[in-house]
Amino acid sequence: MVLDADDVVIDSPIFPSLDGLPYHCLLNTFEFAAISLENDRPRKSPEEWLQQASLVCKRFTRPARAVMFGTMRLGDHYQARRLISYLKSLAPGSKPRVWIRYLTIEALPVLARKSHGDDPIDLIELLKLVPMLRGLHFQVIDDMPIRRSLARGSGARSGDVYQPSLISGLKEQRIYLHSVKWNYYFNRNNPFPWGQLADIHKEPVFGRLRHVEVVWFNGFASSKNRDIFTQSLVDALNSSPSLRSLTFNGCQFHSSLDVLGALPRNLQSLTIMDSAVSPVLLDQCLAMCGGNLRSLTLKHNRTANLLFLGALEINCPKLESLQYDLSSISDQDSAVSSAGPAFSKLLPHGITPTWPSSLQRVELLYLRRWGLEPAETFFNSFLQHSHKLPHLRALIIKTTVDLDWKARVEFRDKWTARLLKVFKRYSPNPEPICSNTEITSSSRRTTKASSTTLERKRSLVNTRSTSNRSSSHRAAEASVSSRTRKRSRITTENHIDSRRSSDRITRLRKEQETLLNYSPPSIDIRNGNENDATEDTEKYAIQGMCDVVDIRIENLHPAQVQYVENDFLDSEPSGDEDYLD
């Protein structure tokens, strides 16, 4: 496996021996790496990276393959055939069969169409080979935001992927799903399953659902079926007692009587991506179901502004993570999106954001469509609530303000200095050696070593004194004087060891007290705004606990692909590579 220099991030000068880590540590490491690579698709595939990592050494093979099989993706007919053939060759209960927990299937080429004369894959046959399956997701390439408007305008047949045999197959194999993806791209205007979702969720195999993802809701439904499908989905979500996470992707919400107004009250995570949702409807949704929310993610929603922040503290008192991304996805394969927000004001007049005290991470990206006054109200709300945000550890804001370049520079320097002064943590991390456990263990090791040395020397003295008693009287006097000198030397050495041990403990405690009483250094802000930031933030509480404070106020247009300097060449590559065989 070859790693690029840009992919290696060194956070510590200590490099542990990875091949000596326990299995569960390696498993968590590969899971985290695979999740981080999901956002880089299709440039980097987590499956290919895990396959390469499993070949690095013998200890990496099992955890890397467990993660790779745990979230299996079947993109075409060939991959599905190979997987079924491989699983059939294994004995029942073997590791790969048990490892497969979540299946993501590209439904059209795998389940709905023939390939090179072969019939589509029999899903029931595949379910028999994965007894520990916990998640089943059917997707299509048109689920990607960049192709959604093209898919809505096309009249191509999608295929009836959801069949009653799927429910019966899950029952026969006793597979109890924890995660499911209902994709309205398939079975368009079909009573099954969209008109029977409430009955399906009442089945025992769906009784343990924890996460549900809804894609293309109201994207293809006709007007006569829209109300029936909506009520069926609402009843299905409310009939799942274990449901904790819900995702809407590419959906359309038309009125206050839609799905968002009747969500379950026990939701802990809500994600709305690239959907048509009005600001008022979003605010009503949080007022109804936000009491237990821990995570709220809003991405690529062109119609949703920041109106919901006015009552966020009241509607979501337990919120820990807030992510809001206003970047839009263009319909063409271009780098810059031409589709901007569908609202005129990002923060309506008279709305002051409020922040729950349980917040740990705030990430607001590509904010735009506001002027000086609402932007200052927004940034000032963080300073006003700084004493109520003891758990905040990451504050990331990327925005552009409708100002000329000179006023924008002054605005950026002013608020960057203030937020850094109030939220940034400057104290270094405590060294592991300064912990009480390390002090106690080091003192115990020193005391044990001193006592062992003392016992060994005493036994040596006793042996020598016994042999000297059989000698002459003169030799006995000499042995007495020698024994006296040795005892005095042993006592001196023991005293020195004890003093060194006590000095070490005292020094470590002083270092620990120094770290606890550490005061942050002065902030280096250009253009001499340090004094201004100090004067402006004196009336606000210094939170000082955020490891990440990233404030970017610039005039950068949101783009699907951000090009940097390394993407451009100073000159064309030389040589005749195009003409070589």
Coordinates of C-alpha atoms in Angstrom, one line a residue:
M1 CA 0.0 0.0 0.0
V2 CA 1.4 3.3 -1.1
L3 CA 0.5 6.5 0.9
D4 CA 0.9 10.0 -0.5
A5 CA 2.7 12.6 1.4
D6 CA -0.4 14.7 1.6
D7 CA -2.4 11.8 3.2
V8 CA 0.0 11.4 6.1
V9 CA -0.8 13.7 9.1
I10 CA 1.6 13.7 12.0
D11 CA -0.1 14.7 15.3
S12 CA 2.4 13.1 17.7
P13 CA 6.1 12.4 17.6
I14 CA 5.3 8.9 19.0
F15 CA 4.5 6.3 16.4
P16 CA 3.1 3.1 18.0
S17 CA 3.6 -0.3 16.5
L18 CA 0.4 -0.8 14.7
D19 CA 0.9 -4.5 14.1
G20 CA 1.0 -5.0 17.8
L21 CA -2.3 -3.4 18.6
P22 CA -5.2 -5.5 19.8
Y23 CA -7.9 -6.7 17.3
H24 CA -10.6 -4.3 18.5
C25 CA -8.3 -1.3 18.2
L26 CA -7.4 -2.2 14.6
L27 CA -11.0 -2.8 13.8
N28 CA -12.0 0.7 15.1
T29 CA -9.1 2.2 13.2
F30 CA -10.1 0.7 9.9
E31 CA -13.8 1.7 10.5
F32 CA -12.8 5.3 11.1
A33 CA -10.6 5.3 7.9
A34 CA -13.4 3.8 5.8
I35 CA -15.9 6.4 7.0
S36 CA -13.5 9.2 6.3
L37 CA -13.1 8.0 2.7
E38 CA -16.8 7.9 2.0
N39 CA -16.8 11.6 1.1
D40 CA -14.0 11.1 -1.4
R41 CA -16.0 8.8 -3.7
P42 CA -15.5 8.0 -6.5
R43 CA -11.9 9.4 -6.4
K44 CA -11.1 7.0 -3.6
S45 CA -12.9 3.8 -2.8
P46 CA -13.0 2.6 0.8
E47 CA -13.3 -1.0 -0.5
E48 CA -10.1 -0.8 -2.5
W49 CA -8.2 0.9 0.3
L50 CA -9.3 -1.8 2.8
Q51 CA -8.3 -4.5 0.3
Q52 CA -4.9 -3.0 0.1
A53 CA -4.6 -2.6 3.8
S54 CA -5.5 -6.2 4.4
L55 CA -2.4 -7.2 2.4
V56 CA 0.1 -5.1 4.5
C57 CA 0.7 -7.7 7.2
K58 CA -1.0 -10.7 8.7
R59 CA -2.4 -8.9 11.7
F60 CA -4.2 -6.4 9.4
T61 CA -5.9 -9.0 7.3
R62 CA -8.8 -10.0 9.6
P63 CA -9.8 -6.5 10.9
A64 CA -9.5 -4.9 7.4
R65 CA -11.6 -7.6 5.8
A66 CA -14.1 -7.5 8.6
V67 CA -14.7 -3.8 7.9
M68 CA -14.8 -4.4 4.2
F69 CA -17.4 -7.1 4.4
G70 CA -19.3 -5.3 7.2
T71 CA -20.5 -2.6 4.8
M72 CA -20.6 -4.5 1.5
R73 CA -21.5 -2.5 -1.7
L74 CA -22.7 -4.3 -4.9
G75 CA -22.4 -1.9 -7.8
D76 CA -23.1 -4.2 -10.7
H77 CA -24.2 -7.7 -11.7
Y78 CA -20.6 -9.1 -11.8
Q79 CA -19.8 -8.1 -8.2
A80 CA -23.0 -9.7 -7.0
R81 CA -22.3 -12.9 -8.8
R82 CA -18.8 -13.1 -7.4
L83 CA -20.0 -12.5 -3.8
I84 CA -22.7 -15.2 -4.0
S85 CA -20.2 -17.7 -5.5
Y86 CA -17.7 -16.9 -2.8
L87 CA -20.2 -17.2 0.1
K88 CA -21.5 -20.5 -1.3
S89 CA -18.0 -21.9 -1.2
L90 CA -17.7 -21.2 2.5
A91 CA -19.0 -23.3 5.4
P92 CA -22.1 -22.1 7.2
G93 CA -21.2 -19.8 10.1
S94 CA -17.8 -18.9 8.6
K95 CA -16.4 -15.4 9.3
P96 CA -17.2 -13.7 6.0
R97 CA -20.8 -14.7 6.2
V98 CA -21.1 -13.4 9.8
W99 CA -19.1 -10.2 8.9
I100 CA -21.7 -8.9 6.4
R101 CA -24.0 -6.6 8.4
Y102 CA -25.0 -3.9 5.9
L103 CA -25.7 -4.4 2.2
T104 CA -25.9 -1.5 -0.3
I105 CA -27.1 -2.6 -3.7
E106 CA -27.2 -0.7 -7.0
A107 CA -30.7 -2.0 -7.6
L108 CA -31.2 -1.5 -11.4
P109 CA -28.2 -3.4 -12.8
V110 CA -28.3 -6.0 -10.0
L111 CA -32.0 -6.8 -9.3
A112 CA -34.0 -5.4 -12.2
R113 CA -32.0 -6.0 -15.4
K114 CA -30.3 -8.8 -17.2
S115 CA -26.6 -8.8 -17.8
H116 CA -24.9 -10.6 -20.7
G117 CA -27.8 -13.1 -20.9
D118 CA -27.9 -13.8 -17.2
D119 CA -31.0 -13.2 -15.2
P120 CA -31.1 -10.6 -12.4
I121 CA -29.8 -11.6 -9.0
D122 CA -32.2 -13.5 -6.8
L123 CA -32.3 -11.4 -3.6
I124 CA -33.8 -14.3 -1.6
E125 CA -30.8 -16.5 -2.5
L126 CA -28.5 -13.7 -1.3
L127 CA -30.3 -13.3 2.0
K128 CA -29.8 -17.0 2.8
L129 CA -26.1 -16.4 2.8
V130 CA -26.0 -13.5 5.1
P131 CA -27.7 -14.5 8.4
M132 CA -26.4 -11.6 10.4
L133 CA -27.6 -8.9 8.0
R134 CA -28.8 -5.7 9.8
G135 CA -29.1 -3.1 7.1
L136 CA -30.5 -3.3 3.5
H137 CA -30.2 -0.2 1.2
F138 CA -31.4 -0.1 -2.4
Q139 CA -29.9 2.8 -4.4
V140 CA -29.5 4.1 -7.9
I141 CA -27.0 6.3 -9.6
D142 CA -29.7 9.0 -10.0
D143 CA -29.8 9.3 -6.2
M144 CA -26.8 11.6 -6.6
P145 CA -27.7 15.2 -6.2
I146 CA -26.0 16.1 -9.5
R147 CA -28.4 13.9 -11.5
R148 CA -31.6 14.5 -9.6
S149 CA -33.2 17.0 -11.9
L150 CA -32.2 15.0 -15.0
A151 CA -33.9 11.9 -13.4
R152 CA -37.1 13.8 -12.7
G153 CA -37.4 14.9 -16.3
S154 CA -36.7 11.5 -17.8
G155 CA -39.5 9.0 -18.4
A156 CA -37.3 5.9 -18.1
R157 CA -38.8 3.0 -16.3
S158 CA -37.2 2.5 -12.9
G159 CA -38.2 -1.1 -12.2
D160 CA -40.2 -2.7 -9.4
V161 CA -37.4 -3.6 -7.0
Y162 CA -39.5 -3.9 -3.9
Q163 CA -41.5 -7.2 -4.0
P164 CA -43.6 -9.0 -1.4
S165 CA -41.1 -11.8 -1.6
L166 CA -38.6 -9.5 0.1
I167 CA -40.7 -9.4 3.3
S168 CA -41.3 -13.1 3.3
G169 CA -37.6 -13.8 2.7
L170 CA -36.6 -11.7 5.7
K171 CA -39.2 -13.6 7.8
E172 CA -37.9 -17.0 6.7
Q173 CA -34.3 -16.2 7.4
R174 CA -35.2 -14.4 10.7
I175 CA -33.3 -11.3 9.7
Y176 CA -34.2 -8.3 11.9
L177 CA -33.2 -5.1 10.2
H178 CA -31.8 -2.2 12.1
S179 CA -31.4 0.1 9.1
V180 CA -33.4 0.4 5.9
K181 CA -33.5 2.8 2.9
W182 CA -36.8 3.4 1.3
N183 CA -36.1 4.7 -2.2
Y184 CA -39.2 6.2 -4.0
Y185 CA -37.3 6.0 -7.3
F186 CA -38.5 2.4 -7.5
N187 CA -42.1 1.1 -7.7
R188 CA -43.4 4.5 -8.8
N189 CA -47.0 5.1 -7.9
N190 CA -47.3 1.4 -6.8
P191 CA -49.4 0.6 -3.8
F192 CA -46.7 -1.8 -2.7
P193 CA -44.8 -0.8 -0.7
W194 CA -45.6 2.9 -0.6
G195 CA -49.2 2.5 0.4
Q196 CA -48.5 -0.3 2.9
L197 CA -45.4 1.0 4.7
A198 CA -47.3 1.2 8.0
D199 CA -48.2 -2.5 7.9
I200 CA -44.6 -3.4 6.8
H201 CA -43.0 -1.6 9.7
K202 CA -45.3 -3.5 12.1
E203 CA -43.7 -6.8 11.0
P204 CA -41.3 -8.3 13.5
V205 CA -38.4 -8.1 11.0
F206 CA -38.8 -4.3 11.0
G207 CA -39.5 -3.9 14.7
R208 CA -35.9 -3.1 15.6
L209 CA -35.3 -0.3 13.1
R210 CA -33.0 2.4 14.4
H211 CA -32.2 4.2 11.2
V212 CA -34.5 5.0 8.2
E213 CA -33.4 6.9 5.1
V214 CA -36.1 8.2 2.7
V215 CA -35.0 9.1 -0.8
W216 CA -37.1 10.8 -3.6
F217 CA -40.2 11.2 -1.4
N218 CA -42.9 13.0 -3.5
G219 CA -40.4 13.1 -6.4
F220 CA -42.5 10.9 -8.7
A221 CA -45.8 10.4 -6.9
S222 CA -48.9 11.6 -8.8
S223 CA -51.3 14.0 -7.1
K224 CA -53.9 11.3 -6.4
N225 CA -51.4 9.0 -4.6
R226 CA -49.5 11.8 -2.8
D227 CA -51.8 12.0 0.3
I228 CA -52.0 8.2 0.6
F229 CA -48.2 7.7 0.4
T230 CA -47.6 10.6 2.9
Q231 CA -50.0 9.2 5.5
S232 CA -48.5 5.7 5.0
L233 CA -45.0 7.0 5.6
V234 CA -46.0 9.0 8.7
D235 CA -47.7 6.0 10.2
A236 CA -44.7 3.8 9.4
L237 CA -42.3 6.1 11.1
N238 CA -44.4 6.5 14.2
S239 CA -45.0 2.7 14.5
S240 CA -41.2 2.1 14.9
P241 CA -40.5 2.3 18.7
S242 CA -36.7 1.9 18.3
L243 CA -36.3 4.6 15.6
R244 CA -33.5 7.0 16.6
S245 CA -32.1 8.3 13.3
L246 CA -33.9 9.6 10.2
T247 CA -32.5 10.9 6.9
F248 CA -34.4 12.7 4.1
N249 CA -32.5 12.9 0.8
G250 CA -33.9 14.6 -2.3
C251 CA -37.4 14.9 -0.9
Q252 CA -40.2 17.5 -1.5
F253 CA -42.3 18.7 1.4
H254 CA -45.2 20.7 0.2
S255 CA -47.3 21.8 3.3
S256 CA -47.3 22.0 7.1
L257 CA -49.4 18.8 7.0
D258 CA -46.6 16.9 5.4
V259 CA -44.2 14.4 7.0
L260 CA -42.1 16.9 8.9
G261 CA -45.0 18.0 11.0
A262 CA -45.6 14.5 12.3
L263 CA -42.2 13.0 13.0
P264 CA -41.6 10.8 16.1
R265 CA -40.7 12.5 19.3
N266 CA -37.9 10.1 20.2
L267 CA -35.6 11.0 17.3
Q268 CA -32.0 11.7 18.2
S269 CA -30.6 12.4 14.8
L270 CA -32.2 14.2 11.9
T271 CA -30.6 14.8 8.5
I272 CA -32.2 16.7 5.6
M273 CA -30.2 16.9 2.3
D274 CA -31.0 18.5 -1.0
S275 CA -34.7 18.7 -0.2
A276 CA -37.4 21.3 -0.8
V277 CA -38.3 22.4 2.7
S278 CA -39.6 25.9 3.7
P279 CA -38.0 27.7 6.7
V280 CA -41.4 27.9 8.5
L281 CA -41.9 24.2 8.0
L282 CA -38.4 23.4 9.3
D283 CA -39.0 25.5 12.4
Q284 CA -42.3 23.8 13.1
C285 CA -40.6 20.4 12.7
L286 CA -38.0 21.2 15.3
A287 CA -40.6 22.5 17.6
M288 CA -42.5 19.2 17.4
C289 CA -39.7 16.6 17.4
G290 CA -36.6 18.5 18.5
G291 CA -36.8 17.8 22.2
N292 CA -34.5 14.8 22.1
L293 CA -32.4 15.6 19.1
R294 CA -28.6 15.2 19.5
S295 CA -27.6 15.8 15.9
L296 CA -29.1 18.1 13.2
T297 CA -27.6 18.1 9.7
L298 CA -28.9 20.3 6.9
K299 CA -27.1 20.2 3.6
H300 CA -27.8 21.6 0.1
N301 CA -31.3 22.8 1.0
R302 CA -31.7 25.9 -1.2
T303 CA -35.0 27.0 0.4
A304 CA -34.1 26.7 4.1
N305 CA -32.5 29.7 5.7
L306 CA -31.5 30.3 9.3
L307 CA -35.0 31.1 10.7
F308 CA -34.9 28.0 12.9
L309 CA -31.9 29.4 14.9
G310 CA -34.2 31.9 16.6
A311 CA -35.8 29.2 18.8
L312 CA -33.1 26.5 18.6
E313 CA -32.3 26.7 22.3
I314 CA -35.9 26.1 23.2
N315 CA -36.8 23.5 20.5
C316 CA -33.6 21.5 20.7
P317 CA -32.3 21.7 24.3
K318 CA -30.2 18.5 24.0
L319 CA -28.6 19.3 20.7
E320 CA -24.9 18.4 20.5
S321 CA -24.0 18.7 16.8
L322 CA -25.2 21.2 14.3
Q323 CA -24.2 21.1 10.6
Y324 CA -25.5 23.5 8.0
D325 CA -24.2 23.5 4.5
L326 CA -25.7 25.9 2.0
S327 CA -23.6 24.9 -1.0
S328 CA -25.8 24.0 -4.0
I329 CA -25.3 21.2 -6.5
S330 CA -25.5 22.1 -10.2
D331 CA -27.3 19.9 -12.7
Q332 CA -24.4 19.8 -15.1
D333 CA -21.0 18.3 -14.4
S334 CA -19.3 21.6 -13.7
A335 CA -17.2 22.8 -10.9
V336 CA -19.1 26.0 -10.0
S337 CA -22.8 25.8 -9.1
S338 CA -25.0 28.3 -10.8
A339 CA -28.0 27.5 -8.6
G340 CA -28.0 29.8 -5.6
P341 CA -30.3 29.9 -2.5
A342 CA -34.0 30.4 -3.2
F343 CA -34.4 33.0 -0.4
S344 CA -33.5 36.6 -0.3
K345 CA -32.3 36.9 3.3
L346 CA -30.3 34.3 5.1
L347 CA -31.2 35.6 8.6
P348 CA -34.6 37.3 8.6
H349 CA -35.0 40.7 10.3
G350 CA -35.6 40.6 14.0
I351 CA -34.3 37.0 14.5
T352 CA -31.4 36.5 17.0
P353 CA -29.8 33.1 17.0
T354 CA -29.9 31.1 20.3
W355 CA -27.6 28.2 21.1
P356 CA -28.3 25.2 23.3
S357 CA -25.9 24.7 26.2
S358 CA -25.3 21.1 25.2
L359 CA -23.6 22.0 21.8
Q360 CA -20.3 20.4 21.2
R361 CA -19.8 21.1 17.5
V362 CA -21.1 23.9 15.2
E363 CA -20.3 23.7 11.5
L364 CA -21.9 26.3 9.3
L365 CA -20.6 26.4 5.7
Y366 CA -21.2 28.7 2.7
L367 CA -23.4 31.1 4.4
R368 CA -24.5 33.9 2.0
R369 CA -27.3 36.3 1.1
W370 CA -26.9 38.7 4.1
G371 CA -25.5 42.1 4.8
L372 CA -23.6 43.8 7.6
E373 CA -26.3 44.1 10.2
P374 CA -27.6 40.4 10.2
A375 CA -24.1 39.1 10.0
E376 CA -23.0 41.1 13.1
T377 CA -26.1 39.9 14.9
F378 CA -25.2 36.3 14.1
F379 CA -21.6 36.5 15.2
N380 CA -22.5 38.5 18.3
S381 CA -24.9 35.8 19.4
F382 CA -21.9 33.4 20.0
L383 CA -20.3 36.0 22.3
Q384 CA -23.6 36.5 24.2
H385 CA -24.0 32.8 24.8
S386 CA -20.3 32.0 25.5
H387 CA -21.0 31.4 29.2
K388 CA -23.8 28.9 28.2
L389 CA -21.6 26.8 25.9
P390 CA -19.2 24.9 28.3
H391 CA -19.1 21.8 26.1
L392 CA -18.4 23.5 22.7
R393 CA -15.2 22.1 21.2
A394 CA -15.4 23.0 17.5
L395 CA -16.6 26.2 15.9
I396 CA -16.4 26.2 12.1
I397 CA -17.9 29.0 10.0
K398 CA -17.4 29.7 6.3
T399 CA -19.4 32.7 5.0
T400 CA -19.4 35.6 2.6
V401 CA -20.9 39.0 3.4
D402 CA -22.4 41.4 0.9
L403 CA -19.8 44.1 1.5
D404 CA -17.1 45.7 -0.6
W405 CA -13.6 44.3 -0.2
K406 CA -12.3 46.8 2.3
A407 CA -15.3 46.6 4.6
R408 CA -15.2 42.8 4.3
V409 CA -11.5 42.7 5.4
E410 CA -12.3 44.9 8.4
F411 CA -15.3 42.8 9.3
R412 CA -13.2 39.6 9.0
D413 CA -10.4 40.8 11.2
K414 CA -12.8 42.1 13.8
W415 CA -14.9 39.0 14.3
T416 CA -12.1 36.5 13.8
A417 CA -10.2 38.2 16.7
R418 CA -13.2 38.3 18.9
L419 CA -14.2 34.6 18.4
L420 CA -10.6 33.4 18.8
K421 CA -10.3 35.4 22.0
V422 CA -13.4 34.0 23.5
F423 CA -13.5 30.4 22.3
K424 CA -10.0 29.2 21.3
R425 CA -8.1 27.0 23.7
Y426 CA -4.4 27.8 23.9
S427 CA -3.3 25.7 26.8
P428 CA -1.2 22.6 25.8
N429 CA -2.4 19.1 26.4
P430 CA -1.1 17.6 29.7
E431 CA 1.7 15.1 29.3
P432 CA 0.8 11.5 30.2
I433 CA 3.6 11.3 32.7
C434 CA 2.0 14.0 34.8
S435 CA -1.0 12.0 35.6
N436 CA -1.5 10.7 39.2
T437 CA -1.4 7.1 37.9
E438 CA 2.0 7.6 36.4
I439 CA 3.3 9.3 39.6
T440 CA 2.1 6.5 41.8
S441 CA 3.4 3.8 39.6
S442 CA 6.8 5.5 39.2
S443 CA 7.1 5.9 42.9
R444 CA 6.1 2.3 43.5
R445 CA 8.7 1.1 41.0
T446 CA 11.4 3.3 42.7
T447 CA 10.5 2.0 46.2
K448 CA 10.4 -1.6 45.0
A449 CA 13.8 -1.3 43.3
S450 CA 15.4 0.4 46.4
S451 CA 14.0 -2.4 48.7
T452 CA 15.3 -5.1 46.4
T453 CA 18.8 -3.6 46.3
L454 CA 18.8 -3.2 50.1
E455 CA 17.8 -6.9 50.6
R456 CA 20.5 -8.1 48.1
K457 CA 23.2 -6.1 49.8
R458 CA 22.1 -7.3 53.3
S459 CA 22.3 -10.9 52.2
L460 CA 25.7 -10.3 50.8
V461 CA 26.9 -8.7 54.1
N462 CA 25.5 -11.6 56.2
T463 CA 27.3 -14.2 54.0
R464 CA 30.6 -12.4 54.3
S465 CA 30.2 -11.9 58.0
T466 CA 29.5 -15.6 58.6
S467 CA 32.7 -16.6 56.7
N468 CA 34.8 -14.0 58.7
R469 CA 33.7 -15.4 62.1
S470 CA 35.8 -18.5 61.6
S471 CA 39.0 -16.4 61.1
S472 CA 41.3 -15.0 63.7
H473 CA 40.5 -12.3 66.2
R474 CA 42.3 -9.7 64.2
A475 CA 40.3 -10.7 61.1
A476 CA 37.1 -10.5 63.1
E477 CA 37.9 -6.9 64.2
A478 CA 38.6 -6.1 60.5
S479 CA 35.3 -7.6 59.4
V480 CA 33.4 -5.7 62.1
S481 CA 34.9 -2.4 60.9
S482 CA 34.2 -3.4 57.2
R483 CA 30.6 -4.4 58.1
T484 CA 30.1 -1.1 59.7
R485 CA 31.4 0.8 56.7
K486 CA 29.2 -1.3 54.4
R487 CA 26.1 -0.6 56.5
S488 CA 26.8 3.1 56.5
R489 CA 27.3 3.0 52.7
I490 CA 24.0 1.0 52.2
T491 CA 22.2 3.5 54.4
T492 CA 23.6 6.4 52.4
E493 CA 22.6 4.8 49.1
N494 CA 19.1 4.0 50.4
H495 CA 18.8 7.6 51.6
I496 CA 19.9 8.9 48.2
D497 CA 17.4 6.6 46.3
S498 CA 14.6 7.8 48.6
R499 CA 15.6 11.4 48.1
R500 CA 15.7 11.0 44.3
S501 CA 12.3 9.4 44.4
S502 CA 10.8 12.2 46.5
D503 CA 12.4 14.8 44.3
R504 CA 11.0 13.2 41.2
I505 CA 7.5 13.1 42.7
T506 CA 7.8 16.7 43.8
R507 CA 9.0 17.8 40.4
L508 CA 6.2 16.0 38.6
R509 CA 3.6 17.6 40.9
K510 CA 5.0 21.0 40.3
E511 CA 4.8 20.4 36.5
Q512 CA 1.2 19.3 36.9
E513 CA 0.3 22.5 38.9
T514 CA 2.0 24.6 36.3
L515 CA -0.2 23.1 33.6
L516 CA -3.3 23.6 35.7
N517 CA -2.4 27.3 36.3
Y518 CA -1.5 27.9 32.7
S519 CA -2.7 31.2 31.2
P520 CA -3.1 31.6 27.4
P521 CA -0.7 33.8 25.6
S522 CA -1.7 37.0 23.8
I523 CA -3.4 36.6 20.4
D524 CA -1.4 37.6 17.4
I525 CA -4.0 39.3 15.1
R526 CA -2.8 41.3 12.2
N527 CA -3.6 45.0 11.7
G528 CA -3.4 45.6 15.4
N529 CA -6.8 44.3 16.3
E530 CA -5.7 42.5 19.5
N531 CA -6.4 45.5 21.7
D532 CA -9.8 46.0 20.1
A533 CA -10.7 42.4 20.6
T534 CA -9.7 42.5 24.2
E535 CA -11.7 45.6 24.9
D536 CA -14.8 44.3 23.0
T537 CA -14.7 40.9 24.7
E538 CA -14.2 42.1 28.3
K539 CA -17.9 42.0 29.0
Y540 CA -18.2 38.4 27.7
A541 CA -17.2 35.2 29.4
I542 CA -14.0 33.6 28.0
Q543 CA -15.0 30.1 27.2
G544 CA -11.5 29.0 26.0
M545 CA -12.3 25.3 25.4
C546 CA -12.5 25.0 21.6
D547 CA -9.8 23.0 20.0
V548 CA -11.0 24.1 16.6
V549 CA -12.0 27.7 15.8
D550 CA -12.0 28.1 12.0
I551 CA -13.6 31.4 10.8
R552 CA -13.4 32.1 7.1
I553 CA -15.1 35.3 5.8
E554 CA -14.3 35.6 2.1
N555 CA -15.9 36.1 -1.3
L556 CA -15.5 32.5 -2.5
H557 CA -18.3 31.1 -4.6
P558 CA -19.5 27.6 -3.5
A559 CA -18.3 24.9 -5.7
Q560 CA -18.6 21.1 -6.0
V561 CA -14.9 20.8 -6.6
Q562 CA -12.5 23.3 -5.0
Y563 CA -9.4 23.8 -7.3
V564 CA -6.2 24.7 -5.6
E565 CA -2.7 25.7 -6.9
N566 CA -1.5 22.1 -7.2
D567 CA -4.3 21.4 -9.7
F568 CA -2.7 23.7 -12.3
L569 CA 0.6 23.1 -14.2
D570 CA 3.1 25.9 -15.0
S571 CA 3.8 24.2 -18.3
E572 CA 2.7 21.2 -20.4
P573 CA 4.4 17.9 -19.6
S574 CA 7.2 17.3 -22.0
G575 CA 7.8 14.1 -24.0
D576 CA 6.0 12.0 -26.6
E577 CA 3.9 9.9 -24.2
D578 CA 0.8 10.2 -26.4
Y579 CA 2.7 8.5 -29.3
L580 CA 4.2 5.7 -27.4
D581 CA 2.7 2.2 -27.8

